[in-house]
XYZ file of C-alpha atoms in Angstrom:
292
model
C -6.731 -7.659 -33.375
C -6.051 -8.782 -29.829
C -5.737 -6.222 -27.065
C -2.866 -8.228 -25.643
C 0.648 -7.425 -26.820
C 1.615 -10.560 -28.724
C 5.313 -10.062 -27.899
C 4.614 -9.819 -24.164
C 4.987 -13.504 -23.338
C 6.721 -15.671 -20.762
C 7.236 -19.408 -20.341
C 5.138 -20.663 -17.434
C 6.012 -24.275 -16.756
C 6.552 -25.466 -20.300
C 3.942 -23.297 -22.018
C 4.197 -19.789 -23.450
C 1.572 -17.480 -21.965
C 0.821 -13.839 -22.518
C 1.945 -11.741 -19.587
C -1.448 -10.109 -19.166
C -3.901 -12.799 -18.107
C -7.137 -12.911 -16.150
C -7.997 -13.757 -12.541
C -11.399 -15.338 -11.944
C -11.819 -14.496 -8.248
C -14.290 -11.645 -8.805
C -16.685 -13.898 -10.698
C -17.915 -15.349 -7.398
C -20.383 -13.518 -5.179
C -19.631 -10.788 -2.602
C -16.627 -11.655 -0.460
C -15.684 -14.296 -3.066
C -18.497 -16.401 -1.606
C -21.556 -17.829 -3.295
C -22.723 -17.495 -6.893
C -22.305 -14.411 -9.098
C -25.025 -11.793 -9.201
C -25.246 -12.270 -12.977
C -24.415 -15.769 -14.194
C -24.570 -14.925 -17.901
C -22.355 -11.851 -17.422
C -19.727 -14.019 -15.723
C -19.718 -16.419 -18.672
C -19.435 -13.470 -21.065
C -16.338 -12.141 -19.274
C -14.565 -15.494 -19.526
C -15.402 -15.883 -23.201
C -14.347 -12.327 -23.978
C -11.021 -12.812 -22.190
C -10.176 -15.777 -24.410
C -11.485 -13.959 -27.501
C -9.141 -11.069 -26.679
C -6.126 -13.391 -26.608
C -5.829 -14.222 -22.899
C -4.349 -17.701 -22.476
C -3.569 -17.647 -18.728
C -6.538 -17.827 -16.336
C -5.980 -17.943 -12.588
C -8.637 -19.517 -10.402
C -9.227 -21.609 -7.287
C -11.828 -24.081 -6.118
C -12.117 -22.132 -2.860
C -13.501 -19.146 -4.787
C -17.197 -19.565 -4.139
C -16.326 -22.324 -3.215
C -16.391 -24.199 -6.541
C -18.177 -21.310 -8.276
C -15.408 -20.020 -10.536
C -14.307 -23.498 -11.642
C -17.827 -24.407 -12.692
C -18.207 -21.107 -14.546
C -14.901 -21.639 -16.362
C -15.964 -25.127 -17.397
C -19.373 -23.944 -18.604
C -17.957 -20.985 -20.516
C -14.834 -22.462 -22.063
C -14.849 -26.268 -22.174
C -13.711 -27.877 -24.371
C -10.752 -25.599 -23.697
C -8.605 -23.912 -26.373
C -5.352 -25.777 -26.880
C -3.177 -22.878 -25.733
C -5.203 -22.015 -22.615
C -3.374 -22.491 -19.317
C -5.644 -22.699 -16.275
C -3.714 -22.151 -13.050
C -5.419 -23.125 -9.813
C -4.430 -23.139 -6.161
C -5.075 -25.307 -3.142
C -4.280 -25.112 0.565
C -7.366 -23.334 1.880
C -11.070 -23.932 2.320
C -14.063 -21.776 3.120
C -16.026 -21.861 6.324
C -19.824 -21.776 6.232
C -19.552 -18.088 7.150
C -17.214 -17.375 4.231
C -14.061 -17.392 6.354
C -10.717 -18.500 4.854
C -9.311 -21.542 6.648
C -6.113 -23.588 6.231
C -6.483 -26.916 4.425
C -3.046 -28.293 3.657
C -2.850 -31.709 5.247
C -1.931 -34.447 2.764
C -5.530 -35.686 2.809
C -6.972 -32.225 2.215
C -4.549 -31.501 -0.619
C -5.302 -34.821 -2.291
C -9.034 -34.168 -2.057
C -8.543 -30.640 -3.395
C -6.663 -31.854 -6.455
C -9.398 -34.369 -7.253
C -12.086 -31.704 -6.710
C -10.222 -29.363 -9.065
C -9.953 -32.032 -11.749
C -13.654 -32.861 -11.501
C -14.941 -29.276 -11.385
C -12.759 -28.109 -14.263
C -13.336 -31.330 -16.237
C -9.600 -31.914 -16.684
C -7.450 -35.034 -16.607
C -4.410 -33.156 -15.310
C -3.965 -29.739 -13.684
C -1.419 -27.665 -15.615
C -0.201 -25.563 -12.657
C -1.227 -25.852 -9.013
C -0.155 -23.165 -6.573
C 0.171 -24.281 -2.962
C -1.214 -21.439 -0.866
C 0.464 -21.317 2.532
C -2.003 -20.415 5.270
C 0.087 -20.021 8.402
C -1.458 -16.527 8.389
C -4.478 -15.802 6.193
C -3.526 -12.123 5.992
C -0.039 -12.506 4.552
C 3.132 -14.603 4.447
C 4.389 -15.996 7.762
C 7.501 -18.068 8.356
C 7.301 -21.816 8.900
C 8.368 -24.973 7.110
C 6.347 -25.894 4.020
C 8.036 -29.273 3.581
C 5.074 -31.452 4.584
C 2.367 -29.947 2.347
C 4.710 -29.395 -0.576
C 5.966 -32.973 -0.392
C 2.345 -34.135 -0.494
C 1.670 -31.992 -3.571
C 4.863 -33.227 -5.224
C 3.592 -36.793 -4.748
C 0.388 -35.884 -6.608
C 2.614 -34.481 -9.338
C 4.484 -37.793 -9.515
C 1.125 -39.539 -9.882
C 0.480 -37.466 -13.018
C -2.406 -35.423 -11.608
C -0.435 -32.162 -11.532
C 1.992 -31.010 -14.210
C 3.678 -28.032 -12.525
C 3.807 -26.580 -8.998
C 3.847 -23.006 -7.752
C 3.705 -21.290 -4.354
C 1.418 -18.573 -3.006
C 1.494 -16.338 0.077
C 5.092 -17.269 0.860
C 8.292 -15.745 2.197
C 11.628 -15.781 0.376
C 12.858 -18.454 2.815
C 9.863 -20.646 1.984
C 10.517 -20.229 -1.740
C 14.104 -21.382 -1.179
C 12.891 -24.346 0.875
C 10.320 -25.214 -1.760
C 12.868 -25.180 -4.559
C 14.915 -27.774 -2.669
C 11.883 -30.088 -2.597
C 10.604 -29.799 -6.182
C 10.692 -27.556 -9.226
C 8.759 -24.323 -8.636
C 7.484 -22.572 -11.771
C 5.785 -19.526 -10.224
C 5.311 -17.549 -7.024
C 2.077 -15.676 -6.343
C 2.251 -12.956 -3.679
C 0.863 -9.521 -2.997
C 2.847 -6.860 -4.824
C 1.884 -3.441 -6.173
C 2.988 0.184 -6.316
C 2.617 0.642 -2.568
C 3.600 -2.858 -1.469
C 7.028 -3.664 -2.919
C 8.426 -5.938 -0.234
C 9.198 -8.719 -2.726
C 11.591 -6.661 -4.868
C 14.625 -8.858 -4.189
C 12.595 -12.055 -4.591
C 11.246 -10.912 -7.975
C 14.755 -10.227 -9.248
C 16.064 -13.572 -7.966
C 13.222 -15.452 -9.630
C 13.716 -13.531 -12.881
C 17.327 -14.690 -13.064
C 16.142 -18.298 -12.866
C 13.233 -17.935 -15.291
C 10.548 -18.373 -12.626
C 7.317 -16.412 -12.980
C 6.151 -13.970 -10.314
C 2.397 -13.355 -10.260
C 1.376 -10.349 -8.147
C -2.147 -10.171 -6.799
C -4.015 -7.080 -5.607
C -2.408 -4.662 -8.150
C -4.431 -1.831 -6.602
C -4.439 -3.043 -3.009
C -7.292 -5.572 -3.119
C -9.564 -5.447 -0.093
C -7.794 -2.229 1.026
C -7.594 -0.210 -2.208
C -4.539 1.914 -2.803
C -5.214 5.637 -2.493
C -2.539 7.544 -4.387
C -2.789 11.064 -5.747
C 0.401 10.411 -7.735
C -1.153 7.415 -9.466
C -4.339 9.355 -10.206
C -2.392 12.325 -11.591
C -0.234 10.133 -13.838
C -3.312 8.317 -15.112
C -5.036 11.608 -15.936
C -1.983 12.853 -17.856
C -1.798 9.620 -19.856
C -5.560 9.540 -20.498
C -5.654 6.157 -18.781
C -7.267 4.671 -15.695
C -5.303 4.232 -12.454
C -5.684 0.453 -12.871
C -4.181 0.588 -16.367
C -1.208 2.585 -15.114
C -0.682 0.250 -12.145
C -0.744 -2.763 -14.474
C 1.595 -1.118 -16.978
C 4.031 -0.311 -14.148
C 4.005 -3.973 -13.080
C 4.656 -5.140 -16.650
C 7.585 -2.728 -16.811
C 8.927 -3.814 -13.391
C 10.359 -7.200 -14.465
C 10.012 -9.529 -17.465
C 8.936 -12.484 -15.312
C 5.887 -10.693 -13.898
C 2.596 -12.171 -15.090
C -0.600 -10.268 -14.354
C -4.012 -11.694 -13.493
C -6.312 -8.683 -12.934
C -9.852 -9.743 -12.162
C -13.205 -8.236 -13.007
C -16.805 -9.274 -13.524
C -17.354 -6.697 -16.285
C -16.567 -7.104 -19.986
C -15.932 -3.365 -20.323
C -13.532 -3.376 -17.382
C -11.819 -6.476 -18.770
C -11.130 -4.653 -22.047
C -9.764 -1.662 -20.134
C -7.398 -3.889 -18.175
C -6.120 -5.688 -21.271
C -5.420 -2.338 -22.930
C -2.754 -1.738 -20.263
C -0.438 -3.936 -22.357
C -0.278 -1.128 -24.909
C 0.357 1.660 -22.388
C 3.929 2.919 -22.563
C 5.476 4.527 -19.493
C 8.477 6.828 -19.850
C 11.428 6.522 -17.480
C 10.354 9.761 -15.792
C 6.844 8.426 -15.211
C 8.245 5.193 -13.802
C 10.383 7.150 -11.331
C 7.357 9.184 -10.340
C 5.346 6.025 -9.738
C 8.194 4.391 -7.832
C 7.794 7.145 -5.244
C 4.320 5.848 -4.333
C 5.894 3.060 -2.286
C 8.098 5.492 -0.387
C 5.077 7.682 0.357
C 3.086 4.664 1.576
C 5.923 3.621 3.891
C 6.450 7.143 5.074
């Protein structure tokens, strides 16, 4: 029996996906750069994710670069009919592993063709446009030019659906005036809840919100409250953080990443973790403590 709650689904684009998916970023080498330390282990994680019922995999050709796409193709192609692979473009990697903007029309066109080739696909199901005005977080500025370029690639039939990543609420509104947006991917977790209003607005319109860094990412969340709740529930802090996100809003889709099969199974088990209202209130206080 799958570890993923079969009733926990959401329509992403025009496909039903399970709300607990998998993010492939950690399959690349240290700093998301270069090949994995264990190639066969990376393939095993991808195959186990699909075996456990995951049908939403998040990836990018700038992970590695190209590493995670090639691993996904090797592990899973020909792909299961219900598998949705979501990729993102708008950045590139420097030779030193730095994260650099790459959202001119020419760069976006090249990125889409690279994605198609490396994943061995004829069309990309969902492409998130990552906005890189600031590599460290959302920053205001018009996204009309790059999004219009991506929308043209959609009209050409190379991209089926479009999402946005690393964006402000104003940029989401601007984007929705240019083309249909099916998902928004931003940082959001127990201690970083700045997108609360955006999540609720998107939920009303049936648009997915995909939080990354559920435990803080490169700056891990340190919370005694989270640790204490996890101990009481006989769960891991990551499981509790994921369960809290699933409870937060019905349009939240999760893409926790790992390079370990055991850790993957732990993460997927979060779908079965029930949080009482009292526990949710206790966890909600983590954000206030972080801001305080």
